[in-house]
Coordinates of N, CA and C in Angstrom, one line a residue:
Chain A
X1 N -9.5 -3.8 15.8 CA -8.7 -4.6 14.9 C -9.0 -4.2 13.4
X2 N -8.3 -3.3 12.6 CA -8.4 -3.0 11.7 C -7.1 -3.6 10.4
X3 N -7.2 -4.8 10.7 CA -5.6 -5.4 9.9 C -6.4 -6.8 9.1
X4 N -5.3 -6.2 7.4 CA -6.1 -7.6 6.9 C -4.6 -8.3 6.9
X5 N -4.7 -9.8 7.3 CA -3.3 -10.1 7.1 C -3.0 -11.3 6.0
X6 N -2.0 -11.3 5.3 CA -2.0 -11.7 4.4 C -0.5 -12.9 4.4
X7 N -0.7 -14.3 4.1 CA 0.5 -15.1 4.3 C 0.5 -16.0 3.2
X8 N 1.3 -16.4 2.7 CA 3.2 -16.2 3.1 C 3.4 -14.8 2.7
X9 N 4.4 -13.7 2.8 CA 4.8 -12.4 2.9 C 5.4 -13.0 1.4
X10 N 6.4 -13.6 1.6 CA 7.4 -14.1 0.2 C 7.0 -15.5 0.0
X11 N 6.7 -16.0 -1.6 CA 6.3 -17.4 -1.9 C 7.1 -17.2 -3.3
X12 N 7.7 -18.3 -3.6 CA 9.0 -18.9 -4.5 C 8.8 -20.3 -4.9
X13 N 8.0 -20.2 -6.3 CA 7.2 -22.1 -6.4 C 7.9 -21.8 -8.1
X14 N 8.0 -23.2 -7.9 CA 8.5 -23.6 -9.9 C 7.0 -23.7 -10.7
X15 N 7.0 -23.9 -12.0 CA 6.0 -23.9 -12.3 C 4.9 -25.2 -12.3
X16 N 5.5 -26.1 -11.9 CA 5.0 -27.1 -12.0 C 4.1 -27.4 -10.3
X17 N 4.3 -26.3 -9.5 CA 4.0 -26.7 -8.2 C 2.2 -26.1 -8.4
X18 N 2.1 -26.5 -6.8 CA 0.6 -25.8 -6.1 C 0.8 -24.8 -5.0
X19 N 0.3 -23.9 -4.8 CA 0.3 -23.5 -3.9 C -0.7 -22.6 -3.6
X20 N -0.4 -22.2 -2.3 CA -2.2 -21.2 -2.2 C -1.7 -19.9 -1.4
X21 N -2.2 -18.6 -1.1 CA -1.9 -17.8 -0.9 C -3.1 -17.4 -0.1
X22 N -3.3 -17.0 1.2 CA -4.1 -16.9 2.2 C -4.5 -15.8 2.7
X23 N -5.6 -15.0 2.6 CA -6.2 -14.0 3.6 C -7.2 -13.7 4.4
X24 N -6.7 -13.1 5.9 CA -8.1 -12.9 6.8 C -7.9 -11.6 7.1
X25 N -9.6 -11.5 7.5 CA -9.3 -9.9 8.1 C -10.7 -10.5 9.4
X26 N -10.7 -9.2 10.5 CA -11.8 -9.2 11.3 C -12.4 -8.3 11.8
X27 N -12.5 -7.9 10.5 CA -13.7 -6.3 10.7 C -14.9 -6.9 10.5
X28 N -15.9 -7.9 10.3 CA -16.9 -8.3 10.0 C -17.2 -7.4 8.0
X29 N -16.1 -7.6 7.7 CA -16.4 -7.1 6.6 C -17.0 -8.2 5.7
X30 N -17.7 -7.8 4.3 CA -18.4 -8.8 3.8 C -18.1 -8.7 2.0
X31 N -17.2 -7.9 2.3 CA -16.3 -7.8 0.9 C -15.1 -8.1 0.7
X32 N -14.5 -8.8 -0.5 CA -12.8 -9.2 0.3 C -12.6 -9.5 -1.4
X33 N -11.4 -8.8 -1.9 CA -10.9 -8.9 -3.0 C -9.4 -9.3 -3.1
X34 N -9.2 -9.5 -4.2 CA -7.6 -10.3 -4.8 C -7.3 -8.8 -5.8
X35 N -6.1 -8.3 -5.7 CA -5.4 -7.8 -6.6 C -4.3 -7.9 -6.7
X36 N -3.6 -8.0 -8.4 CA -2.2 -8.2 -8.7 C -1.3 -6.9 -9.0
X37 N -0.7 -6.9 -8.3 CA 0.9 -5.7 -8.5 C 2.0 -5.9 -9.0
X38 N 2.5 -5.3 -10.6 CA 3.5 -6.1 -10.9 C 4.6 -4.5 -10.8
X39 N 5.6 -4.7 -10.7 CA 6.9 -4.0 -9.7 C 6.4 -2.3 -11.0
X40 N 6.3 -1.4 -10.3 CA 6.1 -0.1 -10.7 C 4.7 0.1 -11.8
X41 N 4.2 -1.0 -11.5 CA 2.5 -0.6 -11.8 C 1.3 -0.2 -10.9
X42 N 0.3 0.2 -11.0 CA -0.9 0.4 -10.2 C -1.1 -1.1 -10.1
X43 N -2.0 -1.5 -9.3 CA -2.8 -2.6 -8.5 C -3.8 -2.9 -9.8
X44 N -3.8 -3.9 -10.3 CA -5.2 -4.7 -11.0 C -6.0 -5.7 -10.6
X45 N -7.1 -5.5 -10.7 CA -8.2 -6.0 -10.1 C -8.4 -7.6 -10.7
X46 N -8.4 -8.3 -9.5 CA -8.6 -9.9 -10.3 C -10.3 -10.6 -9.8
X47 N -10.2 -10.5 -8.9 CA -11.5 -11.6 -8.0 C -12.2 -10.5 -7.4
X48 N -13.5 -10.2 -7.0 CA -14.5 -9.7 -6.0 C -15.2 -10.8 -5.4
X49 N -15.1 -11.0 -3.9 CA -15.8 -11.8 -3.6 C -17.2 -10.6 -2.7
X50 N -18.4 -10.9 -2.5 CA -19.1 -9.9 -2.0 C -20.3 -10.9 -1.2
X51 N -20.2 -11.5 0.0 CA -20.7 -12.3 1.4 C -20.5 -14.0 0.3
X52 N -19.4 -14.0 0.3 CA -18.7 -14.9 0.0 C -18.9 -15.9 -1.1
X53 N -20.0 -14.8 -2.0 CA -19.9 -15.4 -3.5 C -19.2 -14.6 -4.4
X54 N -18.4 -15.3 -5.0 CA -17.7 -14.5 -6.7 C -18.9 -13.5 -7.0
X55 N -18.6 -12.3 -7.4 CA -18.7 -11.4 -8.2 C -18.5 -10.8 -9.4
X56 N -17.3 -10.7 -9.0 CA -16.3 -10.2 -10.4 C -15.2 -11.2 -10.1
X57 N -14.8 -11.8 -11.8 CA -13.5 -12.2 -12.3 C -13.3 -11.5 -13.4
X58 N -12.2 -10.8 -12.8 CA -11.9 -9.8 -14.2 C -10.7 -10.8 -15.2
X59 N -11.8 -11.8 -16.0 CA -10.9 -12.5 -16.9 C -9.4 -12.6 -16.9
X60 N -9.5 -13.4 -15.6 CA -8.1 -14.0 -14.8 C -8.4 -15.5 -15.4
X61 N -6.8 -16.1 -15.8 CA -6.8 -16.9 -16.2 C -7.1 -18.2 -15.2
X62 N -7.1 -19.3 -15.2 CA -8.3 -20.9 -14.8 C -6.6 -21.0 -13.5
X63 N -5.4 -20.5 -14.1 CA -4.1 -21.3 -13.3 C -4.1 -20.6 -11.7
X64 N -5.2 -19.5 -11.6 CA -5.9 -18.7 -10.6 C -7.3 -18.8 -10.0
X65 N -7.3 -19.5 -8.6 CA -8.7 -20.4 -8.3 C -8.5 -19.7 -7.4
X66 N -9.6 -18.6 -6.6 CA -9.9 -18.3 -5.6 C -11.5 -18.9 -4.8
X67 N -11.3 -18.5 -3.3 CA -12.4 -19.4 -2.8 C -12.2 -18.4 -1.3
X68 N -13.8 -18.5 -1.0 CA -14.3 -17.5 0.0 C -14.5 -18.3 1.3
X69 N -14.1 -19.6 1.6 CA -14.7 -20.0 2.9 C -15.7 -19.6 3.5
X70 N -15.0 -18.6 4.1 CA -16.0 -17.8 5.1 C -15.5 -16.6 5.0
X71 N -16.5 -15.8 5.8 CA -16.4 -14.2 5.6 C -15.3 -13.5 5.9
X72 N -14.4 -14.7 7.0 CA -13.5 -13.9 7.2 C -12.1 -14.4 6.8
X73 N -12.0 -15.3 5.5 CA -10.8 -15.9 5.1 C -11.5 -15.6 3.4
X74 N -10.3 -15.1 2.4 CA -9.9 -15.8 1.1 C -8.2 -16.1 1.0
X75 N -8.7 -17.0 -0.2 CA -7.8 -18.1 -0.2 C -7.3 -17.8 -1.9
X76 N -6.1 -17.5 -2.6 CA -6.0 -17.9 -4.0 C -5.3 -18.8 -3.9
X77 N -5.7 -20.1 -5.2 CA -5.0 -21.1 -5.3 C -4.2 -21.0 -6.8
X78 N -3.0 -21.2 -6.6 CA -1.9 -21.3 -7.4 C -1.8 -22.8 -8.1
X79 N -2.0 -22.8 -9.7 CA -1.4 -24.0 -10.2 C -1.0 -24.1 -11.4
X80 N 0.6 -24.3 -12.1 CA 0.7 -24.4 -13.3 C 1.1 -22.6 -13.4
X81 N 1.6 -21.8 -12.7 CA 2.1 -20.8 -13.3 C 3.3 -20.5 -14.0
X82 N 2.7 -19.2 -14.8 CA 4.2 -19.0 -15.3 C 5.0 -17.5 -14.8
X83 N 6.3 -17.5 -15.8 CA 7.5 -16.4 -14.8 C 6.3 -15.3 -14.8
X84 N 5.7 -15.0 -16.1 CA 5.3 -13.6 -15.3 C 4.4 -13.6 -14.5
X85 N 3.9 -14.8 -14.2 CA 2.7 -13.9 -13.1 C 3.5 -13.4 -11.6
X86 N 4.7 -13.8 -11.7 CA 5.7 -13.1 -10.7 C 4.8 -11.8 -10.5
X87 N 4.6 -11.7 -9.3 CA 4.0 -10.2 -9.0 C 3.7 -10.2 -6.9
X88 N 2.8 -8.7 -6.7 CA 2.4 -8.6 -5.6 C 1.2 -8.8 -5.6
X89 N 0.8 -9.8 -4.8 CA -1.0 -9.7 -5.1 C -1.2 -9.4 -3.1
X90 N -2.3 -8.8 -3.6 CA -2.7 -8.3 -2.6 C -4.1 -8.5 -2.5
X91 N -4.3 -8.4 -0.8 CA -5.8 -8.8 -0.9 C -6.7 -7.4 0.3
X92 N -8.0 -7.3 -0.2 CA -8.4 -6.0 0.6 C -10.2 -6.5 1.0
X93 N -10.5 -6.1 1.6 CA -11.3 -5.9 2.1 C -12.5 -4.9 2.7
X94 N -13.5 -4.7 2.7 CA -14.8 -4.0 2.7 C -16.1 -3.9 3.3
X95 N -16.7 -3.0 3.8 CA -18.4 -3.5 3.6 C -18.8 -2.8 2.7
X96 N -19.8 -3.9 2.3 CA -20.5 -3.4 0.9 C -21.2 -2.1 1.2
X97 N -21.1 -1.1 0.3 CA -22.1 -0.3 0.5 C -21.3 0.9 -0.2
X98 N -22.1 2.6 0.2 CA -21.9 3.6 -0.4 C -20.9 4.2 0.7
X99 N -20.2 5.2 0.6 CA -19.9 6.5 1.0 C -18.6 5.6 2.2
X100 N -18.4 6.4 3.5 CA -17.4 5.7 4.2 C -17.1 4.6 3.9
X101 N -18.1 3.9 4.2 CA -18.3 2.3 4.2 C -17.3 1.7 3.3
X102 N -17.5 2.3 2.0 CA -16.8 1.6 1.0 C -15.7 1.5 1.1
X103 N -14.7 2.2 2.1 CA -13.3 2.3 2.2 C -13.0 0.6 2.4
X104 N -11.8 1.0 1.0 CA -10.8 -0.8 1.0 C -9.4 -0.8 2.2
X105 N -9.5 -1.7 2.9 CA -8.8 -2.0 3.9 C -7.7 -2.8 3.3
X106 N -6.5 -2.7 2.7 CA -5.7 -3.8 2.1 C -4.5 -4.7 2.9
X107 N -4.1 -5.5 2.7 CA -2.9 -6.1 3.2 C -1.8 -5.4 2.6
X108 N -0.8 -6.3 3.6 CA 0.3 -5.8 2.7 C 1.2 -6.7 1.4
X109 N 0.8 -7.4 1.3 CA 0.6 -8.3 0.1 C 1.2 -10.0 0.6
X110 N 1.0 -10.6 -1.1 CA 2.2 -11.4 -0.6 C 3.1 -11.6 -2.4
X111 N 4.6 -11.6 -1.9 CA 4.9 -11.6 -3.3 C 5.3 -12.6 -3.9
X112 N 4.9 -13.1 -5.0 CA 5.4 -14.4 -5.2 C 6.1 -14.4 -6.7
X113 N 7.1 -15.4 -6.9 CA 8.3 -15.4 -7.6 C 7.9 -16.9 -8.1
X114 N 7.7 -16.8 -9.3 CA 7.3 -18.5 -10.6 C 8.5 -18.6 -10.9
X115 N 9.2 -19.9 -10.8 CA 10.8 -20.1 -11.5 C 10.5 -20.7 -12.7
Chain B
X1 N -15.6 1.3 -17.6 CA -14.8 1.9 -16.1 C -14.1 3.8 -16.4
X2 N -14.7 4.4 -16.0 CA -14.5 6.0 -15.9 C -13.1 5.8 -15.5
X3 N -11.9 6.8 -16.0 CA -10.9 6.7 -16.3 C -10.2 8.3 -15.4
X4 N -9.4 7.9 -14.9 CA -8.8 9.6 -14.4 C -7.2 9.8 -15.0
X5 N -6.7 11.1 -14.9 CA -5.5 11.0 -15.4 C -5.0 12.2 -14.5
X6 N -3.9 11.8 -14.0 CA -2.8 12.5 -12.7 C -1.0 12.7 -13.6
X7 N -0.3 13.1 -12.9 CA 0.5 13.3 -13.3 C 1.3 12.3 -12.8
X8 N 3.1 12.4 -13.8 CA 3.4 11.2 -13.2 C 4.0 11.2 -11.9
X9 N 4.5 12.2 -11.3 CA 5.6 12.5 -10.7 C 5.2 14.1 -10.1
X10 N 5.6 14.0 -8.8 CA 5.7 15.7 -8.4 C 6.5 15.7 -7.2
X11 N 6.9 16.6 -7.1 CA 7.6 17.1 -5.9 C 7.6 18.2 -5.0
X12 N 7.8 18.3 -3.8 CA 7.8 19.1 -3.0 C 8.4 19.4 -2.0
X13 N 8.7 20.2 -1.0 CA 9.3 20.3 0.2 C 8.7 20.3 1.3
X14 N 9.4 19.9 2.0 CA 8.8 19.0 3.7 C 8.1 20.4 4.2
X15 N 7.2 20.4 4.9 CA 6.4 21.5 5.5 C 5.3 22.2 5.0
X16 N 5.6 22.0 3.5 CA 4.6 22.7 2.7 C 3.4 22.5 1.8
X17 N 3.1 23.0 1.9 CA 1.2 22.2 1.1 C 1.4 21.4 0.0
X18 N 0.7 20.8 -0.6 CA 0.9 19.7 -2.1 C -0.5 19.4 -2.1
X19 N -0.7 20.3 -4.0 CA -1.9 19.8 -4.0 C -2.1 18.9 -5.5
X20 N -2.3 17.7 -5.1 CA -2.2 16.5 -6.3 C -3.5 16.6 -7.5
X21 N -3.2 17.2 -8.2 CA -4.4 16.9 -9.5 C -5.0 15.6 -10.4
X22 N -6.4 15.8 -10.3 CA -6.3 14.6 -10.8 C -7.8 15.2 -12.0
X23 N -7.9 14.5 -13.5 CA -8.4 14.3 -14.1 C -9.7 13.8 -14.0
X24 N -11.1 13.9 -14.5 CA -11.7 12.5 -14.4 C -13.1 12.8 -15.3
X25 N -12.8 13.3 -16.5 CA -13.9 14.0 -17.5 C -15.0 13.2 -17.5
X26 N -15.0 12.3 -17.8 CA -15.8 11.1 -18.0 C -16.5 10.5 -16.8
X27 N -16.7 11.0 -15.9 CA -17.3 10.9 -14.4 C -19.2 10.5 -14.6
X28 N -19.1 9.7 -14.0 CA -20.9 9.9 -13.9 C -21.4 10.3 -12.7
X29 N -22.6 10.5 -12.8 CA -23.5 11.8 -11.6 C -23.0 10.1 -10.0
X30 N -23.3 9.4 -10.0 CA -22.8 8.3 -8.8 C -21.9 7.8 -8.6
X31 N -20.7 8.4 -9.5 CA -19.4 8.1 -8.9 C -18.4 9.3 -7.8
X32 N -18.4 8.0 -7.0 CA -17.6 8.6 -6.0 C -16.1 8.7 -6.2
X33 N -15.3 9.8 -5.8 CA -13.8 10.1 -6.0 C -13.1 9.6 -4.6
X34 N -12.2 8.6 -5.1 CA -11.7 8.3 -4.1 C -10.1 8.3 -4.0
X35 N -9.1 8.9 -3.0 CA -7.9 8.9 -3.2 C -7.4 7.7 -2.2
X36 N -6.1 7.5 -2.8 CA -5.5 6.2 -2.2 C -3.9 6.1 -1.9
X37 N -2.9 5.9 -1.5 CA -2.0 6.2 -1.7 C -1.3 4.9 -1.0
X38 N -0.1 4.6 -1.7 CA 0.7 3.3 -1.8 C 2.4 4.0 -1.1
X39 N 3.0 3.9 0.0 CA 4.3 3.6 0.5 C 4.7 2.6 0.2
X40 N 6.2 3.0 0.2 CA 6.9 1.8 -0.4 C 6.8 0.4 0.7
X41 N 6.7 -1.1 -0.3 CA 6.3 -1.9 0.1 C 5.5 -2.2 1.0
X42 N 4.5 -1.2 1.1 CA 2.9 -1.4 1.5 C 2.1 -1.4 0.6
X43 N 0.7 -2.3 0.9 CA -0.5 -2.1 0.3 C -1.1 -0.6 0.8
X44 N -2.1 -0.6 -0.3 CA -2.5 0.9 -0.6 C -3.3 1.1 0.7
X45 N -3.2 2.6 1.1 CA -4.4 2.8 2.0 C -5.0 3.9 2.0
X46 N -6.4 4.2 2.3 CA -7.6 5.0 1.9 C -6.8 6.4 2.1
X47 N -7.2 7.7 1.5 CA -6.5 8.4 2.1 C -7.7 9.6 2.7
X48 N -8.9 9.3 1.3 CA -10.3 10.7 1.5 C -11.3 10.2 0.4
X49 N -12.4 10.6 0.2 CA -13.0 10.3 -0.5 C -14.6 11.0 -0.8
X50 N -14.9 11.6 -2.0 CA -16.2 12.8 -2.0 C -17.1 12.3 -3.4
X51 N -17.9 13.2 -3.2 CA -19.0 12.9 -4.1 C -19.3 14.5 -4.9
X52 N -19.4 15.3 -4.4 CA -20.0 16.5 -4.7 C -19.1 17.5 -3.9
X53 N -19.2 17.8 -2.3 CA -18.3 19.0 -2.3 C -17.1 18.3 -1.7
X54 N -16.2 19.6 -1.2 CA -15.1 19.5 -0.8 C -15.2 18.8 0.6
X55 N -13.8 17.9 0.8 CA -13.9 17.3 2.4 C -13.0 17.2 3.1
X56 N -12.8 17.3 4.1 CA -11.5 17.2 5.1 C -11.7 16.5 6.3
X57 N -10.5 15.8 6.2 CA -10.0 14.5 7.4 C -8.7 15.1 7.8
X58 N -8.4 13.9 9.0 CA -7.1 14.4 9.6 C -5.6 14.7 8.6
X59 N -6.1 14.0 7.4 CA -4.8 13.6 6.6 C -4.9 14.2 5.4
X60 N -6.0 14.6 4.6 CA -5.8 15.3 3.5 C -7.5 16.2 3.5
X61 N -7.3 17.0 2.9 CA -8.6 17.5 1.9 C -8.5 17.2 0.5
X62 N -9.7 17.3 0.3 CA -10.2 17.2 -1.3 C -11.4 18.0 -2.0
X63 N -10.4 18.9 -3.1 CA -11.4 19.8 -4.0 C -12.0 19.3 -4.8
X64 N -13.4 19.2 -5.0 CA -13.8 18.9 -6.0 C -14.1 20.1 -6.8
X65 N -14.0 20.3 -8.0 CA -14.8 21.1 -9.3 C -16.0 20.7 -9.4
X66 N -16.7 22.2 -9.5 CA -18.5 22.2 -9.3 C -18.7 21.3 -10.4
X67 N -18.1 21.0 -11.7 CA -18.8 20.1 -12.8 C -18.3 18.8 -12.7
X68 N -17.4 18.8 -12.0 CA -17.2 17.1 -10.9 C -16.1 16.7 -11.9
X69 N -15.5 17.3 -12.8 CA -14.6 16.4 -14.1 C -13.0 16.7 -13.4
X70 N -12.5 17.1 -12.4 CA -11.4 17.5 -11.6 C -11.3 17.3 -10.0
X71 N -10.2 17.0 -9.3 CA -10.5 17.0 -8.3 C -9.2 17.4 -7.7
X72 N -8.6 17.4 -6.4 CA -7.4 17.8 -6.0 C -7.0 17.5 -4.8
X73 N -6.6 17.0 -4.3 CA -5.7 16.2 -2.9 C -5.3 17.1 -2.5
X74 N -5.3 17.7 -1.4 CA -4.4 18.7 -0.3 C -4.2 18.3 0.4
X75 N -2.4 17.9 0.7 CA -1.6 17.7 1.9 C -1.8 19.1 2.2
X76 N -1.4 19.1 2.9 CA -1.7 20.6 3.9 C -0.1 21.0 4.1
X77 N 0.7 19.7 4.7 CA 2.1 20.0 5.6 C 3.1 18.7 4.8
X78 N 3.4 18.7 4.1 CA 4.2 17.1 3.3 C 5.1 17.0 4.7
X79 N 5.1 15.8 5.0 CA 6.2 15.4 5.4 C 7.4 14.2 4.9
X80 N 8.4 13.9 5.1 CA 9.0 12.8 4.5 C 7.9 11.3 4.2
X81 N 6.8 11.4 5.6 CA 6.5 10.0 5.7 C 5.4 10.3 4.8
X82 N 5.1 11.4 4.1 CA 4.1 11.4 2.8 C 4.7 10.9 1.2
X83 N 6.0 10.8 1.2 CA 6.1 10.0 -0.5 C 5.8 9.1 -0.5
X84 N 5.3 8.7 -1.2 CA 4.3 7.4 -2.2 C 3.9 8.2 -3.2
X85 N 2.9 7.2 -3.6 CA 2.4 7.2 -5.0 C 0.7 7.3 -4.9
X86 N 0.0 8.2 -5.0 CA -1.3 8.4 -5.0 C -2.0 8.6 -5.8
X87 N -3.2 7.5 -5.5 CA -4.4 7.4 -6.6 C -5.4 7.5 -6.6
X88 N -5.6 8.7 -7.9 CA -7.3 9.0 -7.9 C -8.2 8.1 -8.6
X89 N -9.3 7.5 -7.5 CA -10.1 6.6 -8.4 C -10.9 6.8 -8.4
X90 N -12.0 6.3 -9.0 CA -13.5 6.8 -9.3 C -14.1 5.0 -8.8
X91 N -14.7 5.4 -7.9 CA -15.4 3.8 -7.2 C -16.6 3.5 -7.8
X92 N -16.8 2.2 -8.4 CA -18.0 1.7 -8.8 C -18.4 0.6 -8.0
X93 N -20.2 0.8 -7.5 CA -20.4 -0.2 -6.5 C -21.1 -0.9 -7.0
X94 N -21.1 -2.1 -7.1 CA -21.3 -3.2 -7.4 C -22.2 -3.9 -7.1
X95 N -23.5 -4.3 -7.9 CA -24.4 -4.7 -7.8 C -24.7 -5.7 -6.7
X96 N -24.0 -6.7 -6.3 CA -24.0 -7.6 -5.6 C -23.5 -7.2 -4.4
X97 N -22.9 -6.1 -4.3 CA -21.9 -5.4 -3.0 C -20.7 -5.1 -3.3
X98 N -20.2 -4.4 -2.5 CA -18.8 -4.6 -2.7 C -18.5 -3.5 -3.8
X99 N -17.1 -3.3 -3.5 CA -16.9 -1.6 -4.4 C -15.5 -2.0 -5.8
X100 N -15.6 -1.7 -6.4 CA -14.6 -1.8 -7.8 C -14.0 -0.8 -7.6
X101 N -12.7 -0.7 -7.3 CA -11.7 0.3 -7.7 C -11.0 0.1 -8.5
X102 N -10.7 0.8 -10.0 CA -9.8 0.8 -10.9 C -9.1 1.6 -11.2
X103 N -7.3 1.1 -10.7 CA -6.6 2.0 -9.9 C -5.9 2.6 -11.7
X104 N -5.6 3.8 -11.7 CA -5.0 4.6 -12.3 C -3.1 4.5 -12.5
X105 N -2.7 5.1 -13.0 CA -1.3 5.0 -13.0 C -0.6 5.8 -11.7
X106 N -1.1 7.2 -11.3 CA -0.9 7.4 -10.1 C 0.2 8.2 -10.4
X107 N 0.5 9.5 -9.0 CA 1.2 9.7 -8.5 C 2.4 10.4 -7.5
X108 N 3.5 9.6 -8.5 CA 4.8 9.3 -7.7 C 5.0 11.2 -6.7
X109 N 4.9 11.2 -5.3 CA 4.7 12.3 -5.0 C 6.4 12.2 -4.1
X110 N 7.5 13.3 -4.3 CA 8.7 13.0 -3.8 C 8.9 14.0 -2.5
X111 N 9.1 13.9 -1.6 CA 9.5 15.3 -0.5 C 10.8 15.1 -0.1
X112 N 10.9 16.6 0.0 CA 12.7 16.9 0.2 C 12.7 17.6 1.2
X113 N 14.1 17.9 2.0 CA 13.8 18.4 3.2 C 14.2 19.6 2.8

């Protein structure tokens, strides 16, 4: 099983809503990150979670709460956004370490649309 | 964060080699080169990845330059199901675990039949 899966595929919230955006994988991996895609950019790096503590927040704003459960779920929580953070966020996955290992395993996103 | 620079756009025809350049002057002696490549409405997936010499998988090779500041993607055979957009990154691993990729602008690689 080498699939991270990532839900809702499509999410469509006004700005005044909540919502959360969900991913699992079951590689026993112990690394699991959040990145944002906005339409014909590279991928930017938001959250590192690494055996299910924060790492890196690459100075993502507060209206973006992520949370590591367990090893094999993250979770970003949506609140108070605006149009642009319209984007693809995507979430990937890891074991920590050097050389093969390091290979990121990603979903295939989920895209969400702020009215 | 070590910086690479690729071109924006290339093209090629179905059957024939493609080899993707990528920049990366600014490299340090423990960064690893990693390529990655993005199809349309997919997330990215691994494609190769070296440290020092050249390497080969079922899906691409990779040159490195002996002073490590260049590197090179070799499709061997393009086929249609190789356009995307491919990225050279330079991975930083992270104290705590876990690897930082800071993806580049990438790329856009087109095949024609």
């Amino acid at each position: 099983d080498t699939e991270v899966t990532q839900t809702p595929k499509h999410l469509v919230m006004g700005m005044t809503n909540k919502k959360s955006l969900k991913c699992e994988q079951h590689m026993g991996h112990r690394a699991m990150y959040w990145y944002k895609q906005k339409a014909k950019k590279p991928p930017e790096l938001m959250f590192v979670y690494s055996y299910e503590k924060l790492s890196i927040n690459e100075s993502v704003p507060s209206r973006f709460s992520p949370e590591c459960p367990n090893s094999s779920l993250l979770n970003l929580h949506l609140h108070a956004l605006q149009p642009e953070d319209s984007a693809l966020y995507l979430c990937a996955s890891s074991q920590p370490g050097q050389g093969r290992a390091g290979e990121l395993f990603f979903g295939e996103g989920s895209r969400l649309t702020v009215l | 964060d070590a910086k690479t620079t690729q071109p924006n756009s290339m093209e090629s025809n179905e059957e024939e080699p493609v080899h993707l350049p990528c920049n990366h002057s600014t490299i340090s002696g423990t960064d690893y080169i990693h390529w990655y490549r993005q199809l349309p409405s997919q997330g990215p997936e691994y494609v190769i990845h070296g440290l020092t010499s050249n390497v080969n998988n079922r899906m691409a090779s990779l040159a490195i330059a002996e002073d490590r500041k260049s590197s090179t993607l070799i499709l061997h055979r393009a086929t249609l199901r190789d356009a995307a957009v491919y990225y050279c990154i330079l991975r930083d691993i992270l104290t705590g675990g876990g690897n930082k990729l800071t993806f580049g602008t990438g790329t856009q690689l087109k095949v024609e039949l």
